[in-house]
Amino acid sequence: MENPINKRDLINKTDMNIVIVGHVDHGKSTVIGRLLADTHSLPIGKLEQVKETCRRNSKPFEYAFLLDALKDEQSQGITIDAARCFFQTELRNYIIIDAPGHIEFLKNMITGAARAEAALLVIDASEGVRENSKRHGYMLSMLGIKQICVLVNKMDLVNYNERPFKRIEREYRRFLRKIDIEPAGFVPVSASEGENIANHSDKMQWYEGKNVLEMLDSFQKEELPEDKPFRMPVQDVYKFTKNNDRRRIIAGTIESGRLSVGDEIIFYPSGKRTKVKTIEAFNSGIPKTLSAGWACGFTVTEQIYVKRGEIACLAREPKPKVTGRVLVNLFWLGKKPFVKDKTYTLKLGTARVDVQLENVSSVLDASNLDKIKKDYIERYEVAECILSMDRHIAFDLMADNAITSRFVIVDEYEISGGGIIMQDLEDHTSWVRNKVLMRNYKWIGSDISAETRAAKYNQKATLVLVTGEKESPRKEIARTLEKQLFHDGRLVYYLGIGSLLYGVDADIVTNDMVPYNRREHIRRLTEVSHIMMEAGMILIVSAIELNQDDLDVIYTGIPPERILTIWVGKDKENDLPAAVKLSGSEGIENSVKIIKELMTKQGILSYNGNNNRGF
């Protein structure tokens, strides 16, 4: 009879996450079941229970059935430890990452739900190396898993003969060397018969190496990346008001490095700067320092606006890359090809942005490493390609920090691919982004916070962009909106974009008072708007036919959620994301009424301290 898991042993030993991968029917589930059974890591009576169920149903027992039994229990909310597939040796506790398919494995590895430190890769001795065997190996390499042991399973089907084992070892070792993996070893096993799993098989005396458990124990425990620059993706910002508690806690998980009270922090991609006032961690007192692996939060000395998706970094350490265009190595697993002219979602850390495939440099079939020239990526192919995002994100390159270089691609609500960022590239707003980063870094904030101003004025500082066709009544709508909001007691100002020409733009206009550098014209409008909004104002700007490129520049300097865009005129086929589209025939008063109703609905015209939109 198997023994129960010793909870005290689990607590006192170190843990290691492992993943077991292999082609369908090569025996991966049987290997897992045998590891659980042979290490006495099953709940009391579970092995006998499953065997009895098989006997009653006249079904031959298989160790793979143990996994199904444990999953059934997990779905019912019991025996949680065993259902997580713990097994233990004298050295450590092992946790098997539950990754039944490519997609789940890729998602877990990249999004951080569970990261494997080592891998067992299973190959059927009778079938040999298959395409999926190579694809799995390539994926392990791409995700940075270097500790890999290959199990040549089902040796009983080849009469425990050494020759098929050696043939598979030679073939697969050659493949792994091509992708810069040196395996820890090849172990001939029969999981169904328990040969070379926890013992040394008498049936394969020609093999003098380690068994599976000994091989696992020989793996080095992966140290948390405390020696790398501090990186903490912002998960959320929590604000407290009860009992006069004014804390705003910026929460997330420290992916690398260390954080201490008093550290100067910069958030990317915004470039906002502040200092750590306190560190908040669950059930750990009031720590002064925390390091990689901790889920925690911290308060800051200056209340600045940060949001989910940014990465907190230390000012004294190397900064991450920031851009909206990257060169990546991508593994595609979607049923539909990854194509140009389609918008997908890229998730990296806590950031989530729209992304498009801009260019395919080369496509690699991961099963044979042949390169193909094509402009789309099909299932199971690996590609070096350029991705273009709708806004900037912060990240590290794979060579600098693997954790913050990994991403996944979502296609129609399903994770369909993922990969690593190899190089940051210039995009069409890089020129203005660097100016905004410097502005935010050097900005001397007011002692009056944005929340205090919002509470005082009962409004949220917002940029209202009223744009549209030249002949449309956009200017009249904008000016009337200003008057009505002013009479309502709002702190509001109307700025015609042409009003900048004789002052701020005097050095970049022609004799006809037309900017010869439109991009710089829009950038300066953005900076003026930023200052007005810092003062807590609702700023209304009218402009002729702003386009997506203009909006991209504005978004670089002002967060999109603090901007309300109104289009007036014919509904042209453009990609401008207007919150309201007016034809111009509604009449001035009715148009203003529609805009005010939207501003009220979005909370711009009333401030609720529990709502952090815009802060």
XYZ file of C-alpha atoms in Angstrom:
615
model
C 0.000 0.000 0.000
C 1.242 3.479 -0.822
C 2.088 5.933 1.930
C 0.521 9.366 2.404
C 2.453 12.498 1.587
C 4.415 13.582 4.632
C 3.403 17.239 4.984
C 6.353 17.969 7.272
C 8.770 16.671 4.617
C 7.095 18.824 1.983
C 7.549 21.907 4.122
C 11.199 21.258 5.024
C 12.417 20.405 1.529
C 13.043 22.680 -1.409
C 10.633 22.593 -4.361
C 11.383 22.180 -8.048
C 8.920 22.683 -10.904
C 9.313 20.204 -13.732
C 7.421 19.727 -16.965
C 6.986 16.403 -18.741
C 6.454 16.645 -22.497
C 6.218 14.153 -25.313
C 4.365 13.087 -28.428
C 0.816 11.758 -27.989
C 0.803 8.097 -26.830
C 4.515 8.056 -26.057
C 3.627 7.426 -22.399
C 3.880 10.827 -20.726
C 0.873 10.232 -18.436
C 2.143 6.751 -17.546
C 5.495 8.234 -16.537
C 3.729 10.741 -14.256
C 1.516 8.041 -12.722
C 4.498 5.784 -12.084
C 6.490 8.633 -10.486
C 3.602 9.308 -8.092
C 3.213 5.637 -7.226
C 6.889 4.700 -6.910
C 7.679 7.672 -4.667
C 4.712 6.861 -2.389
C 3.212 10.255 -3.143
C -0.396 9.127 -3.637
C -3.231 9.527 -1.115
C -3.799 6.411 1.003
C -5.742 3.778 -0.910
C -5.771 5.646 -4.232
C -3.720 3.042 -6.135
C -5.885 0.157 -4.869
C -9.054 2.133 -5.588
C -8.115 2.720 -9.224
C -7.042 -0.914 -9.676
C -10.352 -2.106 -8.226
C -12.298 0.214 -10.536
C -10.446 -1.246 -13.516
C -11.151 -4.812 -12.296
C -14.893 -4.149 -11.920
C -15.043 -2.669 -15.414
C -12.961 -5.516 -16.921
C -10.426 -2.941 -17.978
C -6.657 -3.474 -17.759
C -5.038 -1.172 -15.212
C -2.722 1.578 -16.460
C -0.720 4.011 -14.351
C -1.972 6.839 -16.564
C -5.423 6.289 -14.975
C -4.049 7.690 -11.706
C -3.875 11.150 -13.283
C -7.516 10.994 -14.357
C -8.538 9.919 -10.856
C -6.633 12.785 -9.248
C -8.105 15.329 -11.680
C -11.598 14.060 -10.876
C -10.905 14.642 -7.192
C -9.499 18.089 -7.869
C -12.657 19.097 -9.741
C -14.639 18.081 -6.629
C -12.457 20.259 -4.405
C -10.716 17.530 -2.406
C -7.183 16.106 -2.094
C -5.754 19.308 -3.494
C -2.096 18.499 -2.727
C -2.146 15.194 -4.585
C -4.123 16.663 -7.460
C -1.332 19.170 -7.976
C 0.903 16.194 -8.772
C 3.424 16.416 -5.980
C 6.003 13.709 -5.661
C 9.057 13.693 -3.481
C 12.489 12.197 -3.150
C 14.825 12.356 -0.182
C 16.355 15.515 -1.661
C 13.367 17.674 -2.647
C 9.684 18.037 -3.569
C 8.751 18.002 -7.240
C 5.739 19.748 -8.687
C 4.652 18.659 -12.151
C 3.326 21.475 -14.308
C -0.001 20.275 -15.653
C 0.403 20.985 -19.356
C -1.630 18.496 -21.402
C -0.956 20.242 -24.697
C 1.256 22.741 -26.484
C -1.009 25.700 -25.776
C -1.351 25.120 -22.035
C 2.379 24.559 -21.648
C 3.265 27.681 -23.596
C 0.703 29.757 -21.690
C 1.930 28.556 -18.292
C 5.573 29.061 -19.124
C 5.277 32.514 -20.607
C 2.582 34.104 -18.455
C 4.261 32.898 -15.280
C 1.466 30.678 -13.950
C 4.215 28.127 -13.434
C 7.740 28.114 -14.798
C 9.581 24.856 -15.226
C 13.149 24.636 -14.001
C 13.749 21.292 -15.700
C 12.048 18.972 -18.166
C 11.564 15.293 -18.890
C 11.015 14.647 -22.584
C 9.425 11.282 -23.400
C 10.078 9.357 -26.652
C 8.535 5.976 -27.525
C 11.287 3.383 -28.106
C 9.189 1.542 -30.693
C 8.113 4.641 -32.646
C 11.297 6.661 -32.355
C 11.767 10.410 -32.719
C 8.633 12.104 -34.082
C 8.007 15.639 -35.330
C 6.399 16.620 -32.025
C 9.457 15.313 -30.169
C 11.512 17.913 -32.015
C 8.912 20.643 -31.623
C 8.828 20.092 -27.879
C 12.608 20.250 -27.752
C 12.642 23.494 -29.694
C 9.992 25.013 -27.426
C 11.981 24.081 -24.319
C 15.043 25.726 -25.856
C 13.151 28.875 -26.804
C 11.772 29.236 -23.287
C 15.211 28.900 -21.756
C 14.855 25.478 -20.106
C 18.342 24.033 -20.247
C 18.059 21.090 -17.819
C 16.476 18.376 -19.951
C 16.510 14.617 -19.544
C 15.210 12.415 -22.376
C 13.288 9.285 -21.366
C 13.198 6.588 -24.028
C 10.001 4.886 -22.862
C 8.270 1.576 -23.644
C 11.552 -0.323 -23.736
C 9.482 -3.449 -23.012
C 8.080 -3.178 -26.566
C 11.578 -3.565 -28.022
C 12.525 -6.385 -25.611
C 14.763 -4.039 -23.614
C 17.219 -4.046 -26.505
C 20.043 -1.489 -26.404
C 20.165 -0.926 -30.175
C 16.838 1.023 -30.578
C 17.775 3.112 -27.542
C 21.180 4.060 -28.978
C 19.644 4.870 -32.359
C 17.153 7.271 -30.785
C 19.854 8.819 -28.596
C 22.130 9.508 -31.584
C 19.333 11.014 -33.701
C 17.834 13.195 -31.007
C 21.152 14.339 -29.577
C 22.120 15.617 -33.055
C 18.889 17.593 -33.219
C 19.299 19.090 -29.738
C 22.834 20.252 -30.534
C 21.469 22.227 -33.482
C 19.320 24.232 -31.060
C 22.102 24.615 -28.473
C 20.793 22.114 -25.933
C 23.094 19.637 -24.242
C 20.767 17.130 -22.511
C 21.571 15.956 -19.014
C 21.178 12.392 -20.217
C 19.100 9.709 -21.928
C 17.422 7.102 -19.723
C 15.869 3.878 -21.099
C 12.652 3.212 -19.168
C 9.466 1.198 -19.153
C 7.014 3.327 -17.198
C 4.276 0.716 -17.339
C 6.608 -1.926 -15.843
C 8.448 0.460 -13.534
C 11.879 -0.135 -15.056
C 14.521 2.563 -14.353
C 11.986 4.973 -12.836
C 12.830 4.581 -9.135
C 15.053 1.501 -9.476
C 17.919 0.186 -11.599
C 16.441 -2.302 -14.019
C 17.761 -5.862 -14.093
C 16.354 -6.128 -17.613
C 18.673 -3.416 -18.972
C 21.973 -4.152 -17.311
C 23.721 -2.674 -20.345
C 22.596 0.759 -19.051
C 24.848 1.955 -16.230
C 23.554 5.513 -15.816
C 21.133 7.117 -13.381
C 17.477 6.205 -13.096
C 14.799 8.908 -13.515
C 14.628 9.970 -9.875
C 18.413 10.148 -9.595
C 18.509 12.207 -12.758
C 15.954 14.654 -11.344
C 17.880 14.958 -8.099
C 21.022 15.783 -10.088
C 19.366 18.884 -11.560
C 20.444 22.194 -10.040
C 17.823 24.233 -8.255
C 17.212 27.418 -10.228
C 18.023 30.446 -8.124
C 15.575 33.326 -8.132
C 16.972 36.173 -10.256
C 17.801 38.493 -7.360
C 21.034 39.593 -9.040
C 19.242 41.031 -12.075
C 17.745 44.555 -12.267
C 14.537 45.046 -10.298
C 11.403 44.400 -12.356
C 7.848 44.368 -11.004
C 4.970 44.485 -13.511
C 2.118 46.540 -12.020
C -0.855 44.244 -11.408
C -3.139 46.881 -9.932
C -3.316 50.010 -7.770
C -5.369 49.666 -4.599
C -6.759 52.720 -2.872
C -8.034 52.785 0.707
C -10.401 55.299 2.269
C -11.844 53.573 5.356
C -10.811 54.908 8.768
C -8.927 57.759 7.092
C -6.535 55.253 5.482
C -5.108 57.197 2.513
C -2.719 54.567 1.224
C -2.493 53.800 -2.483
C -0.698 50.484 -2.839
C 0.946 49.591 -6.144
C 0.754 45.804 -6.286
C 2.461 43.096 -8.308
C 5.001 40.270 -8.186
C 8.732 40.964 -8.114
C 10.057 39.103 -11.155
C 13.719 39.944 -10.584
C 15.976 42.011 -8.352
C 15.342 43.536 -4.932
C 13.223 46.416 -3.625
C 13.899 48.439 -0.473
C 12.221 51.299 1.333
C 13.679 54.584 0.055
C 14.513 53.273 -3.409
C 13.879 55.645 -6.300
C 11.436 53.987 -8.703
C 10.735 54.695 -12.372
C 7.696 53.211 -14.088
C 7.949 52.290 -17.745
C 6.744 53.006 -20.383
C 5.424 56.236 -18.791
C 8.744 57.286 -17.188
C 6.990 58.462 -14.005
C 9.372 58.740 -11.058
C 8.890 58.538 -7.287
C 10.325 56.881 -4.152
C 9.216 53.861 -2.124
C 7.654 54.951 1.154
C 6.625 51.551 2.571
C 6.578 47.946 1.418
C 3.379 46.003 2.018
C 3.380 42.188 2.003
C 0.742 39.712 3.128
C 1.380 38.068 6.495
C 4.998 39.215 6.766
C 5.024 42.207 9.100
C 6.424 45.434 7.668
C 9.438 44.443 5.563
C 12.177 46.894 4.622
C 13.387 44.794 1.676
C 11.870 42.121 -0.564
C 13.328 40.197 -3.493
C 12.359 38.158 -6.548
C 9.414 35.824 -6.138
C 7.445 37.955 -3.689
C 3.904 39.074 -4.454
C 3.719 42.390 -2.671
C 2.886 46.056 -2.926
C 4.414 49.372 -2.002
C 3.362 52.931 -1.315
C 5.196 55.950 -2.710
C 6.185 59.375 -1.467
C 4.615 61.252 -4.396
C 1.173 60.272 -5.668
C 1.702 59.761 -9.386
C -0.596 58.194 -11.949
C 0.472 54.665 -12.854
C -1.614 51.834 -14.202
C -1.664 48.099 -14.808
C 0.799 47.050 -17.497
C 3.658 49.322 -16.489
C 6.880 47.883 -15.045
C 8.424 49.303 -11.881
C 12.233 49.580 -12.083
C 14.995 51.103 -9.958
C 16.364 54.425 -11.199
C 19.966 53.401 -10.468
C 19.789 50.181 -12.500
C 19.725 49.517 -16.263
C 16.360 50.532 -17.646
C 14.144 48.251 -19.746
C 13.486 48.743 -23.440
C 10.437 50.806 -24.422
C 8.956 50.774 -27.903
C 5.962 49.700 -29.937
C 7.927 47.687 -32.498
C 10.020 44.586 -31.842
C 11.925 41.746 -33.504
C 10.819 38.451 -31.961
C 11.295 34.720 -32.130
C 7.763 33.336 -32.166
C 6.259 29.843 -31.916
C 2.789 29.672 -33.527
C 0.227 27.140 -32.298
C -3.050 28.640 -33.508
C -5.380 26.670 -35.759
C -5.500 29.656 -38.116
C -2.228 31.067 -39.545
C -0.648 34.189 -38.065
C -1.173 36.731 -40.859
C -0.621 40.382 -41.711
C -3.444 42.942 -41.772
C -5.147 41.384 -38.747
C -5.135 42.709 -35.201
C -4.192 40.347 -32.371
C -3.521 40.909 -28.669
C -0.035 40.697 -27.176
C 0.332 39.985 -23.459
C 3.664 40.555 -21.734
C 3.729 40.604 -17.954
C 0.586 42.543 -17.049
C 0.619 44.639 -20.247
C -1.988 43.927 -22.908
C -1.797 45.718 -26.295
C -3.106 45.333 -29.828
C -0.476 43.990 -32.206
C -0.048 43.246 -35.897
C 2.404 41.122 -37.828
C 4.464 43.656 -39.776
C 7.055 41.453 -41.455
C 8.231 37.826 -41.486
C 12.014 37.579 -41.735
C 12.130 33.788 -41.895
C 10.010 30.773 -40.992
C 11.460 27.667 -39.409
C 9.811 24.255 -39.279
C 10.672 23.273 -35.705
C 10.589 19.575 -36.588
C 13.382 19.730 -39.177
C 14.876 23.231 -38.742
C 14.388 24.006 -42.454
C 13.980 27.730 -43.189
C 11.183 28.863 -45.490
C 10.494 32.294 -46.973
C 6.824 33.247 -46.606
C 4.727 36.145 -45.295
C 2.560 34.232 -42.821
C 3.154 31.674 -40.070
C 1.336 28.362 -39.838
C 0.709 26.038 -36.910
C 3.831 24.504 -35.335
C 6.128 26.863 -37.226
C 8.710 29.092 -35.597
C 9.415 32.482 -37.117
C 11.681 35.446 -36.725
C 9.360 38.366 -37.366
C 8.625 42.016 -36.613
C 5.575 42.897 -34.538
C 4.027 46.361 -34.441
C 1.940 47.372 -31.416
C -0.673 50.076 -31.048
C 1.223 51.639 -28.136
C 4.493 51.339 -26.274
C 5.273 48.636 -23.765
C 8.258 48.052 -21.488
C 10.271 44.827 -21.622
C 13.763 43.344 -21.560
C 15.554 41.459 -24.290
C 15.920 37.691 -23.946
C 19.674 38.060 -23.530
C 19.231 40.445 -20.583
C 16.251 39.070 -18.645
C 14.314 36.091 -20.002
C 11.323 36.566 -17.678
C 10.412 40.034 -18.938
C 11.071 39.155 -22.573
C 8.420 36.430 -22.888
C 5.021 37.134 -24.407
C 1.935 35.383 -25.744
C -0.312 36.249 -28.684
C -4.090 35.990 -28.286
C -6.246 35.385 -31.359
C -9.993 35.648 -30.826
C -9.797 35.024 -27.050
C -7.437 32.033 -27.366
C -3.702 31.982 -26.718
C -2.372 30.935 -30.110
C 1.342 31.597 -29.908
C 4.144 33.075 -27.926
C 7.800 33.798 -27.903
C 10.681 35.984 -26.812
C 11.797 39.489 -27.764
C 15.200 39.562 -29.421
C 15.550 43.253 -30.342
C 13.785 46.573 -29.823
C 13.163 48.612 -32.994
C 12.382 52.238 -33.727
C 8.725 53.038 -34.334
C 6.973 56.119 -35.697
C 6.651 57.707 -32.240
C 10.103 56.886 -30.841
C 11.206 60.491 -31.422
C 8.506 61.838 -29.093
C 8.600 58.975 -26.569
C 12.151 59.823 -25.543
C 11.126 63.436 -24.919
C 8.155 62.323 -22.814
C 10.326 59.959 -20.768
C 12.729 62.795 -20.011
C 9.830 65.133 -19.191
C 8.352 62.634 -16.732
C 11.726 61.899 -15.169
C 12.538 65.579 -14.624
C 8.987 66.621 -13.732
C 8.739 68.342 -10.346
C 5.320 67.358 -9.083
C 2.967 69.591 -7.158
C 2.275 68.926 -3.497
C -1.385 68.892 -4.491
C -2.234 65.436 -5.850
C -4.472 64.737 -8.833
C -7.036 63.132 -6.493
C -7.097 66.219 -4.277
C -7.741 68.464 -7.275
C -10.422 66.105 -8.584
C -12.161 66.080 -5.215
C -11.943 69.899 -5.001
C -13.316 70.491 -8.513
C -15.558 67.390 -8.567
C -14.231 66.470 -11.995
C -11.447 64.474 -13.624
C -8.826 66.255 -15.663
C -9.499 65.228 -19.252
C -8.482 66.201 -22.764
C -11.565 66.455 -24.984
C -10.489 66.325 -28.645
C -13.197 67.598 -30.995
C -12.039 66.844 -34.522
C -13.658 66.301 -37.910
C -14.045 67.617 -41.431
C -12.991 71.147 -42.316
C -16.560 72.314 -42.972
C -18.015 70.616 -39.885
C -19.240 72.643 -36.850
C -16.577 71.090 -34.590
C -15.311 74.494 -33.386
C -18.806 75.722 -32.545
C -19.543 72.506 -30.660
C -16.277 72.758 -28.710
C -16.821 76.422 -27.750
C -20.424 75.825 -26.730
C -19.344 72.828 -24.642
C -16.841 75.053 -22.846
C -19.486 77.697 -22.071
C -21.970 75.184 -20.708
C -19.394 73.433 -18.544
C -18.152 76.785 -17.228
C -21.688 77.848 -16.278
C -22.065 74.460 -14.599
C -19.163 75.419 -12.342
C -16.480 73.360 -14.053
C -12.807 74.257 -14.367
C -12.632 74.195 -18.160
C -10.779 75.852 -21.045
C -11.185 75.840 -24.824
C -8.036 75.813 -26.977
C -8.238 76.006 -30.728
C -5.263 74.186 -32.176
C -4.555 77.245 -34.308
C -4.042 79.297 -31.135
C -0.690 77.610 -30.681
C 0.676 78.901 -33.983
C 1.565 82.475 -32.976
C 3.097 81.472 -29.653
C 4.325 77.986 -28.893
C 4.688 77.148 -32.599
C 6.108 80.476 -33.784
C 9.420 78.866 -34.784
C 7.913 76.049 -36.887
C 5.296 77.822 -39.037
C 5.421 79.255 -42.554
C 4.323 82.737 -43.592
C 0.860 81.279 -44.101
C 0.883 80.199 -40.461
C 0.901 76.511 -41.374
C 3.230 74.212 -39.404
C 5.945 72.784 -41.636
C 6.482 70.050 -39.027
C 3.058 68.626 -38.192
C 4.456 65.986 -35.842
C 6.196 68.622 -33.730
C 3.048 70.750 -33.841
C 1.026 67.868 -32.370
C 3.729 67.116 -29.800
C 3.643 70.680 -28.521
C -0.140 70.577 -28.346
C 0.229 67.430 -26.241
C 2.675 69.088 -23.837
C 0.450 72.153 -23.397
C -2.504 69.827 -22.769
C -0.474 67.868 -20.243
C 0.296 71.006 -18.232
C -3.341 72.126 -18.258
C -4.481 68.694 -17.114
C -1.873 68.645 -14.335
C -3.709 71.710 -13.040
C -6.897 69.634 -12.916
C -8.649 71.201 -15.911
C -10.947 69.815 -18.543
C -9.251 71.006 -21.725
C -11.287 71.142 -24.932
C -9.300 71.220 -28.190
C -10.753 71.557 -31.678
C -8.695 70.474 -34.686
C -9.264 69.647 -38.347
C -9.199 65.944 -39.233
C -6.818 64.467 -36.720
C -5.654 61.053 -37.881
C -4.338 57.936 -36.159
C -0.707 59.080 -36.472
C -1.609 62.328 -34.680
C -3.410 60.374 -31.982
C -0.425 58.054 -31.545
C 1.758 61.082 -30.765
C -0.818 62.424 -28.301
C -1.165 59.000 -26.646
C 2.593 58.925 -26.121
C 2.378 62.034 -23.944
C -1.073 61.555 -22.369
C -2.609 58.189 -21.364
C -5.467 57.238 -23.747
C -7.893 56.767 -20.839
C -7.579 60.486 -20.039
C -8.617 61.499 -23.566
C -12.144 61.755 -24.995
C -12.192 61.922 -28.794
C -15.210 63.317 -30.698
C -15.555 63.144 -34.507
C -17.816 65.626 -36.295
C -18.756 65.189 -39.961
C -19.207 62.340 -42.396
C -18.275 58.933 -41.006
C -15.229 58.437 -43.167
C -13.496 55.113 -43.340
C -10.658 55.863 -40.977
C -9.159 54.155 -37.968
C -9.659 57.034 -35.550
C -11.112 55.565 -32.316
C -13.730 58.230 -31.579
C -15.905 57.800 -28.480
C -18.689 59.728 -30.244
C -19.282 60.279 -33.954
C -21.561 63.199 -34.838
C -22.744 63.928 -38.349
C -22.977 67.675 -37.697
C -26.678 67.737 -38.479
C -27.721 67.114 -34.878
C -27.457 70.818 -34.047
C -24.980 72.486 -31.693
C -27.036 72.214 -28.513
C -28.004 68.606 -29.078
C -24.389 67.680 -29.936
C -23.175 69.270 -26.697
C -25.878 67.411 -24.771
C -24.656 64.081 -26.201
C -21.052 64.854 -25.247
C -21.981 65.953 -21.709
C -24.024 62.803 -21.177
C -21.020 60.715 -22.183
C -18.716 62.724 -19.895
C -21.117 62.124 -17.021
C -21.372 58.422 -17.805
C -17.586 58.086 -17.845
C -17.250 59.869 -14.499
C -15.430 62.897 -15.911
C -17.998 65.349 -14.525
C -18.178 63.774 -11.090
C -15.391 62.427 -8.941
C -15.790 59.257 -6.891
C -12.760 58.709 -4.704
C -13.072 54.940 -5.068
C -12.762 55.169 -8.849
C -9.173 55.553 -10.034
C -9.910 56.272 -13.698
C -7.448 58.922 -14.822
C -5.136 58.718 -11.817
